Short mmCIF file of C-alpha atoms in Angstrom, two decimals:
data_model
loop_
_atom_site.label_atom_id
_atom_site.label_comp_id
_atom_site.label_asym_id
_atom_site.label_seq_id
_atom_site.Cartn_x
_atom_site.Cartn_y
_atom_site.Cartn_z
CA MET W 16 -0.02 0.00 -0.02
CA ILE W 17 1.31 3.47 -0.81
CA ARG W 18 0.77 6.77 1.14
CA LYS W 19 0.22 9.98 -0.86
CA THR W 20 0.05 12.71 1.86
CA LYS W 21 3.47 14.09 0.82
CA ALA W 22 3.07 13.37 -2.86
CA GLU W 23 3.47 16.23 -5.32
CA ILE W 24 2.92 16.27 -9.14
CA THR W 25 5.97 18.07 -10.58
CA LYS W 26 5.36 17.36 -14.26
CA CYS W 27 2.29 16.70 -16.22
CA ILE W 28 1.59 16.48 -19.92
CA LEU W 29 -1.43 15.47 -22.02
CA HIS W 30 -1.37 13.59 -25.27
CA LYS W 31 -4.11 12.02 -27.41
CA VAL W 32 -3.83 8.27 -28.27
CA ALA W 33 -5.50 6.91 -31.42
CA ASN W 34 -6.45 3.40 -32.51
CA LYS W 35 -4.09 1.62 -34.84
CA PHE W 36 -6.95 -0.75 -36.01
CA ASN W 37 -8.78 2.29 -37.35
CA SER W 38 -5.67 3.83 -38.87
CA GLY W 39 -5.67 6.73 -36.44
CA GLN W 40 -2.83 9.10 -35.54
CA ASN W 41 -1.53 10.07 -32.15
CA VAL W 42 -1.46 13.78 -31.24
CA PHE W 43 1.34 15.05 -28.95
CA SER W 44 1.83 18.06 -26.75
CA GLU W 45 5.21 19.68 -26.54
CA ASP W 46 4.71 21.64 -23.26
CA LEU W 47 3.89 20.63 -19.77
CA ILE W 48 0.47 21.63 -18.31
CA ARG W 49 0.57 24.67 -16.06
CA PHE W 50 -1.92 24.35 -13.27
CA ASP W 51 -3.38 27.06 -11.03
CA GLN W 52 -3.80 25.97 -7.41
CA GLU W 53 -7.51 25.02 -7.81
CA SER W 54 -7.06 22.74 -10.83
CA TYR W 55 -3.80 21.28 -9.45
CA ASP W 56 -5.53 20.28 -6.24
CA LEU W 57 -8.47 18.74 -8.19
CA MET W 58 -6.15 16.88 -10.62
CA LYS W 59 -3.98 15.51 -7.88
CA GLY W 60 -6.83 14.07 -5.98
CA PHE W 61 -8.44 12.75 -9.23
CA LEU W 62 -5.33 10.85 -10.23
CA LEU W 63 -4.01 9.53 -6.96
CA LYS W 64 -7.20 8.74 -4.95
CA PRO W 65 -7.71 5.24 -6.73
CA PHE W 66 -4.25 4.06 -5.39
CA GLY W 67 -4.81 4.90 -1.76
CA ASN W 68 -6.43 1.56 -0.78
CA LEU W 69 -4.62 -0.80 -3.21
CA THR W 70 -2.91 -3.67 -1.52
CA GLN W 71 -1.91 -5.66 -4.49
CA SER W 72 1.09 -4.62 -6.69
CA TYR W 73 2.57 -5.94 -9.87
CA ARG W 74 6.05 -6.53 -11.32
CA PHE W 75 7.17 -6.05 -14.93
CA THR W 76 7.62 -9.23 -16.97
CA LYS W 77 9.21 -10.01 -20.27
CA HIS W 78 10.14 -13.43 -21.55
CA GLU W 79 13.55 -12.47 -22.98
CA ASP W 80 14.68 -9.83 -20.42
CA VAL W 81 12.59 -7.61 -18.08
CA ARG W 82 14.79 -4.73 -18.97
CA LEU W 83 13.26 -4.84 -22.50
CA ASN W 84 9.79 -4.25 -21.06
CA GLU W 85 8.89 -1.01 -22.79
CA VAL W 86 7.13 0.84 -19.92
CA ASN W 87 9.85 -0.34 -17.53
CA LYS W 88 12.52 0.92 -19.91
CA PHE W 89 10.87 4.36 -20.57
CA ALA W 90 10.22 4.89 -16.75
CA SER W 91 13.88 4.02 -15.98
CA GLU W 92 15.11 6.60 -18.49
CA VAL W 93 13.03 9.28 -16.95
CA PHE W 94 14.18 8.40 -13.37
CA SER W 95 17.79 8.64 -14.64
CA ASP W 96 17.25 11.87 -16.44
CA GLU W 97 14.18 13.93 -15.50
CA GLU W 98 14.77 16.29 -18.38
CA SER W 99 13.80 13.41 -20.76
CA PHE W 100 10.20 13.29 -19.37
CA VAL W 101 8.51 14.87 -22.38
CA GLU W 102 10.36 12.68 -24.87
CA TYR W 103 9.57 9.39 -23.07
CA SER W 104 6.02 10.44 -22.36
CA LYS W 105 5.48 10.30 -26.11
CA SER W 106 7.19 6.90 -26.28
CA ILE W 107 4.74 5.62 -23.67
CA VAL W 108 1.84 6.80 -25.75
CA ASN W 109 3.25 5.23 -28.97
CA HIS W 110 3.68 1.97 -27.13
CA LEU W 111 0.05 2.15 -25.85
CA PHE W 112 -1.11 2.93 -29.45
CA GLU W 113 0.68 -0.27 -30.72
CA GLN W 114 -1.49 -2.38 -28.43
CA SER W 115 -4.76 -1.08 -30.04
CA ASN W 116 -5.22 -4.15 -32.32
CA SER W 117 -8.95 -4.24 -32.05
CA ALA W 118 -11.88 -1.84 -33.02
CA GLN W 119 -13.12 -2.01 -29.36
CA ILE W 120 -10.00 -0.40 -27.98
CA LYS W 121 -11.01 3.20 -27.33
CA THR W 122 -9.08 6.31 -28.28
CA GLY W 123 -8.59 8.85 -25.46
CA ASP W 124 -6.57 11.42 -23.59
CA VAL W 125 -3.38 10.22 -21.92
CA LEU W 126 -2.01 12.02 -18.97
CA VAL W 127 1.64 11.28 -18.08
CA VAL W 128 2.83 12.67 -14.77
CA TYR W 129 6.01 12.76 -12.68
CA ILE W 130 5.30 12.48 -8.96
CA GLU W 131 7.63 13.06 -5.98
CA GLY W 132 7.10 12.07 -2.43
CA ILE W 133 5.17 8.81 -2.91
CA GLU W 134 5.59 6.72 0.18
CA TYR W 135 5.96 2.98 -0.12
CA LYS W 136 6.96 0.73 2.85
CA ASP W 137 8.00 3.90 4.81
CA VAL W 138 10.39 5.14 2.17
CA LEU W 139 9.72 8.28 0.00
CA THR W 140 10.26 7.79 -3.64
CA GLU W 141 9.37 8.98 -7.10
CA ALA W 142 6.73 7.63 -9.50
CA ILE W 143 5.74 7.88 -13.20
CA GLY W 144 1.96 7.86 -13.59
CA VAL W 145 0.22 7.00 -16.76
CA PHE W 146 -3.61 7.60 -17.03
CA LYS W 147 -5.86 6.97 -19.93
CA ILE W 148 -9.22 8.82 -20.15
CA GLU W 149 -11.62 6.90 -22.46
CA ASN W 150 -15.07 8.08 -21.55
CA LYS W 151 -16.31 11.70 -21.28
CA VAL W 152 -19.52 12.93 -19.78
CA ASP W 153 -22.02 15.57 -20.83
CA PHE W 154 -22.31 18.64 -18.76
CA PHE W 155 -24.18 22.01 -19.03
CA GLN W 156 -22.07 25.08 -19.54
CA THR W 157 -23.86 28.46 -18.97
CA TYR W 158 -22.79 31.58 -20.92
CA LEU W 159 -23.87 35.11 -21.59
CA ASP W 160 -25.14 35.49 -25.18
CA ASP W 161 -25.10 38.62 -27.43
CA ASN W 162 -28.43 39.84 -26.00
CA GLU W 163 -26.94 40.00 -22.44
CA SER W 164 -29.06 36.95 -21.46
CA PHE W 165 -27.78 33.64 -20.06
CA ASP W 166 -27.98 30.54 -22.08
CA ILE W 167 -26.96 26.94 -21.78
CA VAL W 168 -24.92 24.70 -24.05
CA VAL W 169 -24.05 21.01 -23.64
CA GLN W 170 -20.37 20.14 -23.70
CA LYS W 171 -18.32 16.95 -23.05
CA GLY W 172 -15.62 16.78 -20.46
CA ILE W 173 -13.66 14.53 -18.11
CA SER W 174 -15.56 13.32 -15.01
CA THR W 175 -13.60 13.81 -11.81
CA LYS W 176 -15.34 10.76 -10.18
CA ARG W 177 -12.89 8.06 -11.44
CA ILE W 178 -10.25 7.36 -13.99
CA ASP W 179 -10.76 4.71 -16.60
CA LYS W 180 -7.20 3.32 -16.60
CA GLY W 181 -4.06 4.24 -14.56
CA CYS W 182 -0.76 3.03 -13.24
CA LEU W 183 2.00 4.10 -10.98
CA VAL W 184 5.53 2.89 -11.77
CA LEU W 185 7.57 3.50 -8.59
CA ASN W 186 11.32 4.23 -8.60
CA THR W 187 11.87 1.45 -6.17
CA SER W 188 12.12 -2.38 -6.41
CA ASP W 189 12.45 -5.61 -4.43
CA GLU W 190 13.67 -9.07 -5.30
CA GLU W 191 10.92 -9.48 -7.88
CA GLY W 192 11.64 -6.22 -9.70
CA THR W 193 10.14 -2.74 -10.07
CA VAL W 194 7.00 -2.07 -8.11
CA VAL W 195 3.89 -1.23 -10.20
CA PHE W 196 0.39 -0.41 -9.13
CA SER W 197 -2.53 -0.43 -11.59
CA VAL W 198 -6.26 0.37 -11.82
CA ASP W 199 -8.62 -0.50 -14.67
CA ASN W 200 -12.34 0.46 -14.27
CA ASN W 201 -13.30 -0.77 -17.77
CA ASN W 202 -13.43 -4.63 -18.15
CA TYR W 203 -14.24 -4.86 -21.86
CA ASP W 204 -10.50 -4.96 -22.73
CA ALA W 205 -8.98 -6.69 -19.73
CA GLN W 206 -5.85 -7.86 -21.59
CA TYR W 207 -5.11 -4.54 -23.21
CA TRP W 208 -3.92 -2.60 -20.17
CA VAL W 209 -2.29 -4.97 -17.79
CA LYS W 210 -1.03 -7.74 -20.05
CA ASN W 211 -0.45 -5.97 -23.45
CA PHE W 212 0.57 -2.45 -22.46
CA LEU W 213 2.08 -2.84 -18.98
CA SER W 214 3.01 -6.48 -19.35
CA VAL W 215 3.04 -7.10 -15.62
CA LYS W 216 2.17 -9.94 -13.23
CA LEU W 217 0.92 -9.80 -9.67
CA ALA W 218 3.66 -9.85 -7.10
CA ASP W 219 4.30 -13.21 -5.53
CA ASP W 220 2.92 -12.36 -2.10
CA TYR W 221 0.02 -13.28 0.30
CA ASN W 222 -2.27 -10.76 -1.44
CA SER W 223 -2.00 -12.43 -4.83
CA HIS W 224 -2.03 -15.92 -3.27
CA THR W 225 -5.35 -15.10 -1.50
CA GLN W 226 -6.90 -13.59 -4.66
CA ASN W 227 -5.83 -16.46 -6.90
CA TYR W 228 -7.24 -19.02 -4.55
CA LEU W 229 -10.52 -17.38 -4.09
CA GLU W 230 -10.93 -16.79 -7.92
CA MET W 231 -10.20 -20.48 -8.31
CA CYS W 232 -12.90 -21.41 -5.79
CA LYS W 233 -15.38 -19.01 -7.47
CA GLU W 234 -14.87 -20.47 -10.86
CA PHE W 235 -14.91 -24.08 -9.49
CA SER W 236 -18.28 -23.28 -7.96
CA GLU W 237 -19.60 -21.93 -11.32
CA GLU W 238 -18.16 -24.61 -13.53
CA VAL W 239 -18.31 -27.74 -11.50
CA ILE W 240 -20.63 -27.50 -8.40
CA GLN W 241 -23.45 -25.49 -9.88
CA PRO W 242 -24.01 -27.67 -12.99
CA GLU W 243 -23.77 -30.88 -11.02
CA LEU W 244 -25.37 -30.02 -7.67
CA GLY W 245 -27.29 -26.75 -8.27
CA MET W 246 -27.17 -23.10 -6.84
CA HIS W 247 -27.91 -24.30 -3.32
CA GLU W 248 -24.76 -26.40 -3.07
CA LYS W 249 -22.81 -23.69 -4.88
CA GLY W 250 -23.85 -21.26 -2.24
CA ASN W 251 -22.94 -23.64 0.51
CA PHE W 252 -19.45 -24.19 -0.95
CA LEU W 253 -18.72 -20.44 -1.32
CA ALA W 254 -19.96 -19.66 2.20
CA ASN W 255 -17.86 -22.48 3.66
CA THR W 256 -14.83 -21.21 1.58
CA VAL W 257 -15.24 -17.77 3.08
CA ASP W 258 -15.80 -19.11 6.48
CA TYR W 259 -12.49 -21.04 6.34
CA PHE W 260 -10.54 -18.00 5.24
CA LYS W 261 -12.04 -15.96 8.02
CA GLU W 262 -11.29 -18.51 10.72
CA ASN W 263 -7.73 -19.26 9.66
CA GLU W 264 -4.75 -17.02 9.46
CA ALA W 265 -3.15 -19.23 6.88
CA VAL W 266 -4.47 -21.61 4.25
CA ASP W 267 -3.40 -25.29 4.11
CA TYR W 268 -4.69 -27.01 0.97
CA ALA W 269 -5.32 -30.43 2.47
CA THR W 270 -7.06 -29.02 5.53
CA PHE W 271 -9.15 -26.75 3.39
CA LYS W 272 -10.47 -29.68 1.29
CA ASP W 273 -11.12 -31.77 4.42
CA GLU W 274 -13.22 -28.96 6.00
CA VAL W 275 -15.12 -27.83 2.86
CA PHE W 276 -15.85 -31.22 1.09
CA GLU W 277 -17.54 -34.22 2.61
CA ASP W 278 -17.22 -36.41 -0.52
CA ASP W 279 -13.83 -37.61 -1.57
CA LYS W 280 -15.08 -37.46 -5.12
CA HIS W 281 -15.34 -33.70 -4.88
CA LYS W 282 -11.91 -33.41 -3.38
CA GLU W 283 -10.52 -35.21 -6.53
CA LYS W 284 -12.45 -32.94 -8.80
CA PHE W 285 -11.08 -29.87 -6.95
CA ASP W 286 -7.46 -31.25 -7.53
CA GLU W 287 -8.25 -31.65 -11.16
CA TYR W 288 -9.69 -28.16 -11.39
CA LYS W 289 -6.72 -26.66 -9.62
CA ASN W 290 -4.36 -28.10 -12.26
CA HIS W 291 -6.69 -26.80 -15.00
CA PHE W 292 -6.97 -23.28 -13.47
CA GLU W 293 -3.11 -23.06 -13.08
CA LYS W 294 -2.53 -23.95 -16.69
CA LEU W 295 -5.32 -21.78 -18.03
CA ASN W 296 -4.29 -18.67 -16.13
CA ASP W 297 -0.57 -19.24 -15.97
CA VAL W 298 -0.46 -19.00 -12.19
CA LEU W 299 0.73 -21.16 -9.30
CA ILE W 300 -1.83 -21.84 -6.56
CA ARG W 301 0.09 -22.16 -3.33
CA ASN W 302 -0.82 -24.99 -1.02
CA ASN W 303 0.21 -23.02 2.03
CA PHE W 304 0.06 -19.13 2.43
CA ASP W 305 -1.11 -16.49 4.89
CA VAL W 306 -4.49 -14.97 4.27
CA SER W 307 -4.88 -11.35 3.33
CA GLY W 308 -7.80 -9.97 5.15
CA VAL W 309 -8.06 -6.95 2.86
CA VAL W 310 -8.16 -9.05 -0.27
CA LEU W 311 -10.66 -11.46 1.30
CA LYS W 312 -12.98 -8.54 2.09
CA LYS W 313 -12.83 -7.32 -1.46
CA GLU W 314 -13.12 -10.63 -3.17
CA LYS W 315 -15.99 -12.09 -1.11
CA ASN W 316 -18.14 -9.29 -2.52
CA LYS W 317 -17.69 -10.85 -5.97
CA LEU W 318 -18.96 -14.18 -4.88
CA LYS W 319 -22.52 -14.65 -6.15
CA THR W 320 -24.66 -16.67 -3.76
CA GLU W 321 -28.13 -15.80 -5.17
CA ILE W 322 -30.48 -18.58 -6.24
CA LYS W 323 -32.59 -17.19 -9.21
CA LEU W 324 -35.73 -19.09 -9.96
CA ASP W 325 -37.81 -19.14 -13.09
CA THR W 326 -40.88 -17.94 -11.13
CA ASN W 327 -39.36 -14.48 -10.67
CA ILE W 328 -38.30 -15.20 -7.11
CA ASN W 329 -34.68 -14.90 -5.95
CA ILE W 330 -33.16 -16.24 -2.80
CA LYS W 331 -30.01 -14.49 -1.64
CA LEU W 332 -27.70 -16.48 0.69
CA ASP W 333 -25.36 -14.73 3.02
CA VAL W 334 -21.78 -15.75 2.20
CA ASP W 335 -20.74 -14.92 5.73
CA ALA W 336 -23.15 -17.35 7.25
CA PRO W 337 -22.33 -20.90 5.87
CA GLU W 338 -24.56 -22.69 8.33
CA ALA W 339 -27.78 -20.78 7.39
CA ALA W 340 -28.40 -22.50 4.08
CA SER W 341 -28.08 -25.98 5.46
CA GLU W 342 -30.09 -25.32 8.56
CA TYR W 343 -32.86 -23.06 7.41
CA LEU W 344 -33.28 -23.81 3.58
CA GLU W 345 -34.88 -27.01 2.35
CA ARG W 346 -35.17 -28.21 -1.26
CA GLY W 347 -37.71 -30.64 -2.48
CA TYR W 348 -40.16 -31.65 -5.17
CA ASP W 349 -44.04 -31.20 -5.07
CA GLU W 350 -45.75 -34.09 -6.79
CA GLU W 351 -49.00 -32.41 -7.04
CA LYS W 352 -47.72 -29.21 -8.73
CA LYS W 353 -44.96 -31.09 -10.53
CA MET W 354 -42.56 -28.37 -9.52
CA LYS W 355 -39.35 -28.13 -7.39
CA TYR W 356 -39.53 -25.93 -4.23
CA TYR W 357 -37.41 -24.41 -1.56
CA LYS W 358 -38.79 -24.22 2.04
CA VAL W 359 -37.26 -21.30 4.19
CA TYR W 360 -37.42 -21.27 7.95
CA PHE W 361 -37.33 -17.99 9.91
CA ASN W 362 -38.45 -16.41 13.10
CA GLU W 363 -39.38 -12.88 11.88
CA GLU W 364 -38.95 -10.67 8.85
CA LYS W 365 -36.34 -7.98 8.99
#
């Protein structure tokens, strides 16, 4: 996690990135943006706010040599010679342009910034920030017309609520390499930003171990448990998974299976799915690791435990209460109506 209380944006430039698929052309600025105090304060908060609560970081990767990673190389040049900032900001945009191999990749504004005073693990350092603005919003602009009367015109601009895509490349590293943070609020092009442009992988730490394991369990519940046993058992499995993570400071793969699965057949299927998930996603699922409480809190919100019925009735199970579904929810079949049913027990409505 980074701290930004002492951070200052010392350089900022804006370019336009086109789409190679549509034969577009990039447009570059030559001069840095000069902020007044009000616009600077607004811009600083807009760009840095998304990174304040991030716990997971990335590291650059390249099959041949990580030093050949384009963004890593450009950032390193700027850290070595701050006067090269404008030159390499253009190189970053050109590299982003080269990744637009599909019509769905949006054009947009690209802000490249140089930041001083970012705190990471109690050390102040510098960072290069790259932010892509893809979506603009309509807003009303008032003005005084020729008749000395006020009128309104609709214009498009950048919303200050959230950035579309952004990254911070820190001028610091560990045994895995240069530290990188990334956010992407548009999921229509998931490979474009993290994999193709940045070419990074999650750091090999307990945060990524927790996320990978929970993602594997989520997909196992959707691809194996739900088709075979139904939504009820899917909800039970996810609730028991979350319960195990909440009650244990560390995960042990063998113990997890013993506590979550009653049937050895499902343990074997989980083993098979683990191998499938690792190969499909090019990740290693650790058999033993410490649990990240922050990641657990975030990831459990993605776990869907709602039973949707074709009678327009939905039953939402609480993923934090694994015993509730087994104790108070009963599934059966009504011979008279020739329909399946759920019976729900409760004391009073809330």
